[in-house]
Coordinates of C-alpha atoms in Angstrom, one line a residue:
M241 CA -88.5 16.2 -2.9
W242 CA -91.5 16.6 -1.3
R243 CA -89.9 18.7 1.5
H244 CA -86.5 21.1 0.8
D245 CA -85.5 21.5 3.8
P246 CA -82.5 24.0 4.4
R247 CA -79.8 21.6 4.2
T248 CA -81.1 20.3 0.5
L249 CA -80.8 23.7 -0.3
I250 CA -77.5 24.2 1.1
L251 CA -76.3 21.2 -0.4
R252 CA -77.8 22.1 -4.3
A253 CA -76.2 25.9 -4.1
L254 CA -72.4 24.1 -3.0
L255 CA -72.5 21.5 -5.8
L256 CA -73.7 24.0 -8.3
D257 CA -71.4 26.9 -7.1
A258 CA -68.6 23.8 -7.4
A259 CA -69.8 23.1 -10.7
G260 CA -69.6 26.9 -11.2
Q261 CA -66.4 27.7 -10.4
L262 CA -64.6 24.7 -12.3
L263 CA -67.1 25.7 -15.6
I264 CA -65.4 29.2 -15.0
L265 CA -62.0 28.0 -14.8
G266 CA -62.5 25.8 -17.9
L267 CA -63.2 29.3 -19.9
I268 CA -60.5 30.8 -18.4
L269 CA -58.2 28.0 -19.6
W270 CA -59.5 27.5 -23.2
M271 CA -60.0 32.0 -23.3
P272 CA -56.8 32.1 -25.4
S273 CA -57.8 29.0 -28.0
L274 CA -61.5 30.8 -28.1
L275 CA -60.7 34.7 -28.4
G276 CA -56.8 35.0 -28.2
W277 CA -56.9 37.0 -25.0
T278 CA -54.2 34.9 -22.7
I279 CA -55.6 36.1 -18.7
G280 CA -53.8 33.7 -16.9
G281 CA -51.9 29.9 -18.6
S282 CA -53.1 26.7 -20.2
N283 CA -52.4 24.1 -18.2
L284 CA -52.4 23.5 -14.5
E285 CA -49.2 21.9 -13.6
G286 CA -47.6 22.3 -10.9
Q287 CA -50.7 23.7 -9.1
W288 CA -53.2 21.6 -8.5
G289 CA -52.7 22.6 -4.6
W290 CA -53.6 26.2 -5.3
L291 CA -56.4 24.8 -7.0
L292 CA -57.8 22.7 -4.5
F293 CA -57.0 25.6 -2.3
S294 CA -59.3 27.7 -4.0
L295 CA -61.5 25.6 -4.9
L296 CA -62.2 25.2 -1.2
L297 CA -61.4 28.5 0.3
Y298 CA -65.2 30.3 -1.8
P299 CA -67.4 28.2 -0.2
L300 CA -65.5 27.9 3.4
L301 CA -66.0 32.1 2.8
G302 CA -69.9 31.6 2.0
W303 CA -70.6 29.2 4.3
L304 CA -69.0 31.7 6.9
F305 CA -71.0 34.9 5.8
G306 CA -73.9 33.9 5.3
S307 CA -74.1 33.5 1.4
Y308 CA -75.8 30.3 1.8
T309 CA -77.9 30.6 4.7
V310 CA -79.8 33.2 2.7
L311 CA -81.7 30.4 1.4
R312 CA -83.4 29.8 4.5
W313 CA -84.9 33.2 5.0
R314 CA -88.6 34.0 4.8
R315 CA -87.7 36.7 2.2
L316 CA -84.7 37.2 0.2
T317 CA -84.0 40.4 -0.3
L318 CA -81.5 41.1 -3.4
P319 CA -79.1 43.7 -1.7
V320 CA -78.4 42.0 0.8
L321 CA -77.8 39.0 -1.0
L322 CA -75.4 40.8 -3.0
Q323 CA -74.1 42.0 -0.2
R324 CA -73.0 39.1 0.9
L325 CA -71.9 37.1 -2.0
V326 CA -69.9 40.1 -2.9
I327 CA -68.5 40.6 0.9
T328 CA -67.2 36.5 -0.1
A329 CA -65.4 37.5 -3.2
A330 CA -63.3 40.3 -1.7
V331 CA -61.8 37.9 1.5
S332 CA -61.6 35.3 -1.4
V333 CA -59.2 37.3 -3.5
L334 CA -57.6 38.8 0.1
V335 CA -57.0 35.6 1.2
V336 CA -55.2 34.2 -1.9
A337 CA -53.3 37.3 -2.3
V338 CA -52.4 37.2 1.4
A339 CA -51.4 33.1 1.1
R340 CA -49.5 34.1 -2.1
W341 CA -47.3 36.7 -0.5
L342 CA -46.2 34.3 2.7
I343 CA -45.7 31.3 0.2
N344 CA -44.1 33.6 -2.9
P345 CA -44.6 30.5 -5.3
A346 CA -43.0 30.5 -8.7
D347 CA -44.6 32.9 -11.3
A348 CA -45.7 29.6 -13.7
V349 CA -48.2 29.3 -10.9
W350 CA -50.9 31.5 -12.8
L351 CA -53.6 30.3 -10.5
V352 CA -52.7 33.1 -7.7
Y353 CA -52.6 36.2 -10.6
R354 CA -54.3 39.0 -9.2
R355 CA -56.7 39.6 -12.8
V356 CA -57.0 35.9 -12.6
Q357 CA -58.7 36.4 -9.0
L358 CA -60.3 39.4 -10.5
V359 CA -62.3 37.2 -13.2
W360 CA -63.1 34.1 -11.5
M361 CA -65.0 35.8 -8.5
V362 CA -66.5 38.3 -10.8
A363 CA -67.6 35.8 -13.1
L364 CA -68.5 33.0 -9.8
T365 CA -70.4 35.8 -7.8
G366 CA -72.8 36.8 -10.7
W367 CA -73.2 32.5 -11.2
A368 CA -74.1 31.8 -7.8
L369 CA -76.3 35.1 -7.7
L370 CA -78.7 33.0 -10.4
V371 CA -78.2 29.7 -8.2
R372 CA -79.3 31.9 -5.1
L373 CA -82.4 33.1 -7.3
A374 CA -83.0 29.7 -9.2
L375 CA -83.1 28.0 -5.9
R376 CA -85.8 30.0 -4.0
R377 CA -88.0 30.6 -7.2
G378 CA -88.4 26.4 -7.6
L379 CA -86.7 26.9 -10.5
L380 CA -83.8 23.8 -9.5
L381 CA -86.2 21.6 -7.5
H382 CA -89.2 20.2 -7.8
D383 CA -93.0 22.2 -6.8
T384 CA -93.1 23.1 -3.4
P385 CA -96.1 21.7 -1.8
R386 CA -99.0 23.6 -0.5
L387 CA -99.2 23.3 3.7
L388 CA -102.7 22.8 4.3
L389 CA -104.1 22.1 8.0
L390 CA -106.9 20.2 8.5
A391 CA -107.9 20.6 12.0
Q392 CA -110.5 20.9 14.8
P393 CA -111.5 24.7 15.3
N394 CA -110.4 25.0 19.0
D395 CA -106.6 23.2 17.9
I396 CA -106.2 25.9 15.0
H397 CA -105.3 28.7 17.2
T398 CA -102.3 26.5 19.0
V399 CA -100.7 25.1 15.9
L400 CA -100.3 28.3 13.9
T401 CA -98.8 29.8 17.4
A402 CA -96.2 27.1 17.5
W403 CA -96.1 26.9 13.3
R404 CA -95.0 31.1 13.4
R405 CA -92.8 30.8 16.7
V406 CA -90.2 30.0 13.8
P407 CA -89.5 32.3 10.4
H408 CA -90.9 29.7 7.8
R409 CA -90.8 30.4 4.0
Q410 CA -94.2 28.2 3.7
R411 CA -97.3 29.2 5.2
L412 CA -99.6 26.5 6.8
S413 CA -103.2 27.5 6.2
P414 CA -106.1 26.1 8.1
V415 CA -109.2 24.3 6.1
D416 CA -112.1 22.7 6.9
A417 CA -113.8 19.7 5.5
L418 CA -115.5 21.0 2.5
R419 CA -112.7 23.6 1.1
L420 CA -109.7 20.5 1.7
Q421 CA -112.4 18.3 -0.5
R422 CA -112.0 20.9 -3.4
R423 CA -109.0 21.3 -3.3
L424 CA -108.5 17.6 -3.5
D425 CA -111.0 17.5 -6.5
Q426 CA -108.5 19.9 -8.8
P427 CA -105.3 20.3 -7.3
E428 CA -103.6 23.2 -9.0
Q429 CA -100.3 22.0 -7.0
P430 CA -99.0 19.1 -4.6
L431 CA -100.4 19.1 -1.3
L432 CA -99.2 18.4 2.2
V433 CA -102.3 18.1 4.4
A434 CA -101.7 17.8 8.4
V435 CA -104.5 16.4 10.2
S436 CA -104.6 17.1 14.0
S437 CA -105.1 13.7 16.1
E438 CA -108.1 14.5 17.6
L439 CA -109.4 14.9 14.1
R440 CA -108.5 11.9 13.0
R441 CA -110.6 10.3 15.9
D442 CA -113.9 12.2 14.7
P443 CA -116.0 9.1 13.3
S444 CA -117.3 12.0 10.8
Q445 CA -114.7 12.8 9.2
R446 CA -113.4 9.1 8.2
S447 CA -115.1 9.3 4.6
L448 CA -112.4 12.0 3.9
L449 CA -109.4 10.6 5.9
E450 CA -109.7 7.6 3.5
S451 CA -110.1 9.9 0.1
L452 CA -106.6 11.8 1.7
E453 CA -104.9 7.8 1.7
M454 CA -106.1 6.7 -1.5
R455 CA -104.7 9.9 -3.3
D456 CA -101.7 9.8 -5.8
P457 CA -99.0 10.4 -2.7
R458 CA -96.6 12.4 -5.9
V459 CA -99.3 14.6 -5.5
V460 CA -101.1 14.3 -2.2
R461 CA -99.9 13.6 0.8
S462 CA -101.1 13.6 4.5
V463 CA -99.1 14.0 7.4
S464 CA -100.1 14.5 11.4
V465 CA -98.9 18.0 12.6
L466 CA -96.4 16.4 15.1
S467 CA -94.3 15.0 11.8
L468 CA -95.1 18.4 10.0
F469 CA -93.1 20.4 12.5
E470 CA -90.5 17.3 12.4
Q471 CA -89.8 17.3 8.7
L472 CA -90.1 20.8 8.1
Q473 CA -89.2 23.1 11.1
E474 CA -87.0 20.1 12.6
R475 CA -88.3 20.4 16.2
L476 CA -90.8 18.9 18.5
P477 CA -93.4 21.4 20.4
P478 CA -94.0 19.7 23.6
V479 CA -97.8 21.9 23.2
L480 CA -98.6 19.6 20.4
M481 CA -97.1 16.1 21.9
G482 CA -99.9 15.5 24.2
D483 CA -100.1 11.7 24.8
V484 CA -98.1 11.0 22.0
P485 CA -96.0 8.3 22.9
F486 CA -92.4 9.5 23.2
T487 CA -90.3 6.9 25.7
Y488 CA -86.8 6.3 26.4
D489 CA -86.9 3.5 25.0
D490 CA -87.5 5.1 21.8
L491 CA -84.2 7.1 21.6
P492 CA -81.6 6.2 19.1
W493 CA -78.6 5.4 22.2
A494 CA -81.1 3.4 24.4
A495 CA -79.9 0.0 23.2
T496 CA -77.3 -1.1 25.7
F497 CA -74.7 -1.6 22.6
S498 CA -75.3 1.4 20.5
V499 CA -72.6 2.3 18.5
Q500 CA -73.1 5.5 18.0
A501 CA -73.6 6.2 21.7
Q502 CA -69.8 4.9 21.4
L503 CA -68.4 7.0 19.3
K504 CA -70.2 9.9 21.1
R505 CA -68.4 9.1 24.0
M506 CA -65.0 8.7 22.5
A507 CA -65.4 12.3 20.4
D508 CA -66.3 13.6 23.1
L509 CA -63.1 12.9 25.4
L510 CA -60.3 13.1 22.1
V511 CA -62.3 16.4 21.1
A512 CA -62.4 17.9 24.7
A513 CA -58.3 17.0 25.4
V514 CA -57.2 18.7 22.2
L515 CA -59.4 21.8 22.6
L516 CA -57.9 22.0 26.1
L517 CA -54.4 22.0 24.6
L518 CA -55.4 24.3 22.0
T519 CA -57.1 27.1 23.9
A520 CA -55.0 26.5 27.2
P521 CA -53.0 30.1 25.9
F522 CA -56.7 31.9 25.2
I523 CA -57.6 30.7 28.4
A524 CA -54.5 32.3 29.8
V525 CA -55.4 35.8 29.0
A526 CA -58.9 35.7 29.7
A527 CA -58.0 35.2 33.1
L528 CA -55.0 37.6 33.3
L529 CA -58.1 39.8 31.5
I530 CA -61.1 38.6 34.1
W531 CA -58.6 39.2 37.0
L532 CA -57.0 42.8 36.2
Q533 CA -60.6 44.5 35.7
D534 CA -62.0 44.3 39.2
R535 CA -59.6 42.0 40.9
G536 CA -62.3 39.6 41.5
P537 CA -62.1 35.9 41.3
I538 CA -61.6 33.8 37.4
F539 CA -63.5 31.1 37.5
Y540 CA -67.4 31.4 38.4
S541 CA -68.4 27.5 39.7
Q542 CA -72.1 27.0 39.5
Q543 CA -74.6 24.1 40.0
R544 CA -76.7 22.7 37.2
S545 CA -78.9 19.6 36.4
G546 CA -77.5 17.1 34.1
W547 CA -78.2 13.0 33.7
L548 CA -82.0 12.6 35.0
G549 CA -81.5 15.9 36.6
R550 CA -78.7 14.7 39.2
P551 CA -76.9 17.9 40.3
F552 CA -73.4 19.1 39.0
T553 CA -70.5 21.7 39.0
V554 CA -69.8 23.5 36.0
L555 CA -66.9 25.8 36.1
K556 CA -66.8 28.7 33.7
L557 CA -64.7 32.0 33.4
R558 CA -66.6 34.5 34.9
T559 CA -68.3 37.2 32.7
M560 CA -70.7 39.2 35.2
S561 CA -69.4 41.4 38.2
V562 CA -69.5 39.6 41.8
Q563 CA -72.9 38.6 42.9
P564 CA -73.6 38.2 46.6
A565 CA -73.8 34.5 47.7
D566 CA -77.3 34.7 48.5
A567 CA -78.5 36.2 44.7
P568 CA -81.9 34.6 43.5
A569 CA -81.4 33.0 39.6
E570 CA -82.3 35.3 37.1
W571 CA -82.5 35.2 33.2
T572 CA -79.8 36.8 31.6
Q573 CA -80.9 39.7 29.3
V574 CA -80.2 41.4 26.4
G575 CA -78.3 44.3 27.1
D576 CA -77.7 42.3 30.8
Q577 CA -76.0 45.2 33.7
R578 CA -74.7 42.2 34.9
I579 CA -71.9 41.4 32.5
T580 CA -69.0 43.3 32.2
A581 CA -66.6 45.0 29.5
I582 CA -64.2 41.5 29.4
G583 CA -67.3 39.2 29.8
A584 CA -69.4 40.2 26.5
V585 CA -66.5 39.5 24.6
L586 CA -66.0 36.1 26.2
R587 CA -69.6 35.3 25.7
R588 CA -70.0 36.8 21.5
V589 CA -66.7 33.9 21.2
R590 CA -68.1 31.6 23.8
L591 CA -64.9 31.2 25.0
D592 CA -66.4 31.1 29.1
E593 CA -67.5 27.6 28.5
L594 CA -64.3 26.2 27.6
P595 CA -62.9 25.4 31.5
Q596 CA -66.5 23.1 30.9
L597 CA -64.1 20.8 28.6
L598 CA -63.2 19.4 31.9
N599 CA -67.1 18.1 33.0
V600 CA -66.6 16.7 29.3
L601 CA -63.8 14.6 30.0
N602 CA -65.1 13.9 33.8
G603 CA -68.2 12.6 31.8
E604 CA -70.9 15.1 33.6
M605 CA -71.6 16.8 30.2
S606 CA -71.0 15.7 26.4
L607 CA -69.9 18.5 23.5
I608 CA -73.4 18.4 21.8
G609 CA -77.0 17.7 24.2
P610 CA -79.1 20.0 25.8
R611 CA -77.4 22.6 28.2
P612 CA -77.9 22.6 31.5
E613 CA -80.2 24.6 33.3
R614 CA -80.0 25.9 37.0
P615 CA -81.9 23.4 39.0
E616 CA -83.8 26.6 40.8
L617 CA -85.1 27.8 37.3
E618 CA -86.1 24.3 36.0
H619 CA -88.3 24.0 38.7
Q620 CA -90.3 26.7 37.8
L621 CA -90.2 25.5 34.0
E622 CA -90.8 21.6 34.8
R623 CA -94.6 23.2 36.1
S624 CA -94.8 25.2 33.2
I625 CA -93.7 23.4 30.2
P626 CA -95.2 19.8 29.4
H627 CA -92.5 17.1 28.7
Y628 CA -89.7 19.2 30.5
R629 CA -87.4 16.3 32.0
K630 CA -87.2 14.1 29.1
R631 CA -84.2 16.7 28.6
H632 CA -82.7 14.7 31.0
W633 CA -82.5 11.7 29.5
M634 CA -79.6 12.9 27.9
R635 CA -76.1 14.1 29.0
P636 CA -75.9 17.5 29.0
G637 CA -73.4 19.5 26.1
L638 CA -71.2 22.5 25.4
S639 CA -73.6 23.2 22.1
G640 CA -77.3 21.4 21.1
W641 CA -79.3 21.5 18.4
A642 CA -81.9 24.7 20.3
Q643 CA -78.2 26.6 20.5
V644 CA -77.8 26.7 17.2
C645 CA -81.3 27.4 16.3
A646 CA -83.2 29.2 18.9
P647 CA -82.4 32.6 20.4
Y648 CA -80.9 32.8 23.9
A649 CA -83.3 31.8 26.3
S650 CA -84.3 34.6 28.7
S651 CA -88.1 33.6 29.6
I652 CA -90.1 30.7 30.0
E653 CA -91.9 31.3 26.3
D654 CA -87.8 31.1 25.2
S655 CA -87.3 27.9 27.2
D656 CA -90.0 27.0 25.6
L657 CA -89.1 26.6 22.0
K658 CA -85.3 26.2 22.7
L659 CA -87.1 22.5 24.7
S660 CA -89.1 21.7 21.0
Y661 CA -85.2 21.5 19.8
D662 CA -84.2 19.4 22.6
L663 CA -86.6 17.2 21.7
Y664 CA -86.3 16.6 18.4
Y665 CA -82.1 16.6 19.3
L666 CA -83.2 13.5 21.6
R667 CA -85.6 11.6 19.1
H668 CA -83.4 11.9 16.1
F669 CA -79.4 12.1 17.7
S670 CA -76.9 10.4 15.3
T671 CA -73.0 11.0 14.4
W672 CA -74.5 13.2 11.4
L673 CA -76.5 15.4 13.3
D674 CA -73.7 15.8 15.7
L675 CA -71.6 17.2 13.4
V676 CA -74.0 19.8 11.1
I677 CA -74.4 21.1 15.3
L678 CA -70.6 21.2 15.9
F679 CA -69.9 23.3 12.2
R680 CA -72.9 25.3 13.1
T681 CA -71.2 26.1 16.7
I682 CA -68.0 26.7 15.1
K683 CA -70.1 29.2 12.5
T684 CA -71.1 31.3 15.9
V685 CA -67.4 31.1 17.7
L686 CA -65.9 33.1 14.5
K687 CA -68.8 35.1 13.6
A688 CA -68.4 36.0 17.9
G689 CA -72.7 35.6 17.2
G690 CA -72.7 34.1 21.1
R691 CA -74.2 36.0 23.6

């Protein structure tokens, strides 16, 4: 493949981990006949449920503790990788031990024996380490293309600044026409050339662009700058969109009878209702703690911008000290002194957002979509960031692509970065992308990574 997106790397690591689990299990089964050394048993009769549990537990904990996330990093540090793999293995052994204690299976179920789990996890840790090092060094993938930028001098700084906003494993190197021609004549590795729109309109560059298009696409490819960001960073920087056509009719759900849009609304109603029922006890406990802390109001209502910018009222569990009614709208900063002790905990696990499930049921919000912003702040953002109002072409969401990919917005620059992810979501909305966002949101909640 030409583009090694993070999900491709993670999927390959997941499949290779599964293969390693089965290989190690096979060795444990065959070891008595090979070495005369018995660890567990010689067959799996009566323990298929435990086998499925063990096979699913390791990748689940690896996902939670970040042993797959390291594949996305710009630099892979061996101590951190080892730490995450060891934690994953140790917690896997612990969870199996707790499950064995609770269920108390028969002695014939040897998969849950401590020695079996220890041998399995130690061997699997070594296998997983080799898999991740091999994937990061490209040993199990096709050659990664060299990224080149062919643009007018006044565009290069803008593009490179946008590229560096997000940590990326691959470097984007600017080239002029002469240097590019030399690389085309003697390509040392596959090339992916991003060509700016202004340079494409330059008549003096026509012969070079035609030469690019006639190259073997397995070795050299050219794309627009915006396509490069779409493919490798999964976002659309507003500053680079310029006069690129991007209308409501281009969006995946614009069709009158969009099946995916209907599925999204049905999922919103079903999941929101189930979540409200399941989390009602947690909301009640949180409400009591909020009241006990300062005897102030439990809930906090606020005006937000929704579909086409129409204002609506969101309901949240209060996480800040009571503010005057005429207090101006402010960005929430790191270590914000307005956040209460209970509020800090609620924000980390995003429990304060749960009352907004009522907004989802009312049709004012969706589970997944651009996060709604306060109208007072949006007036400034609309003046400062091009294409900002396009995010209103979809119902706002409890979580979104920007929320799981970008840090918390506390400035116009942060909002510009988040908008780049919102615009990508608008153009690439799908049920699959919603599921990716949902699972990454669950991971944030489980790790208490909110803010």
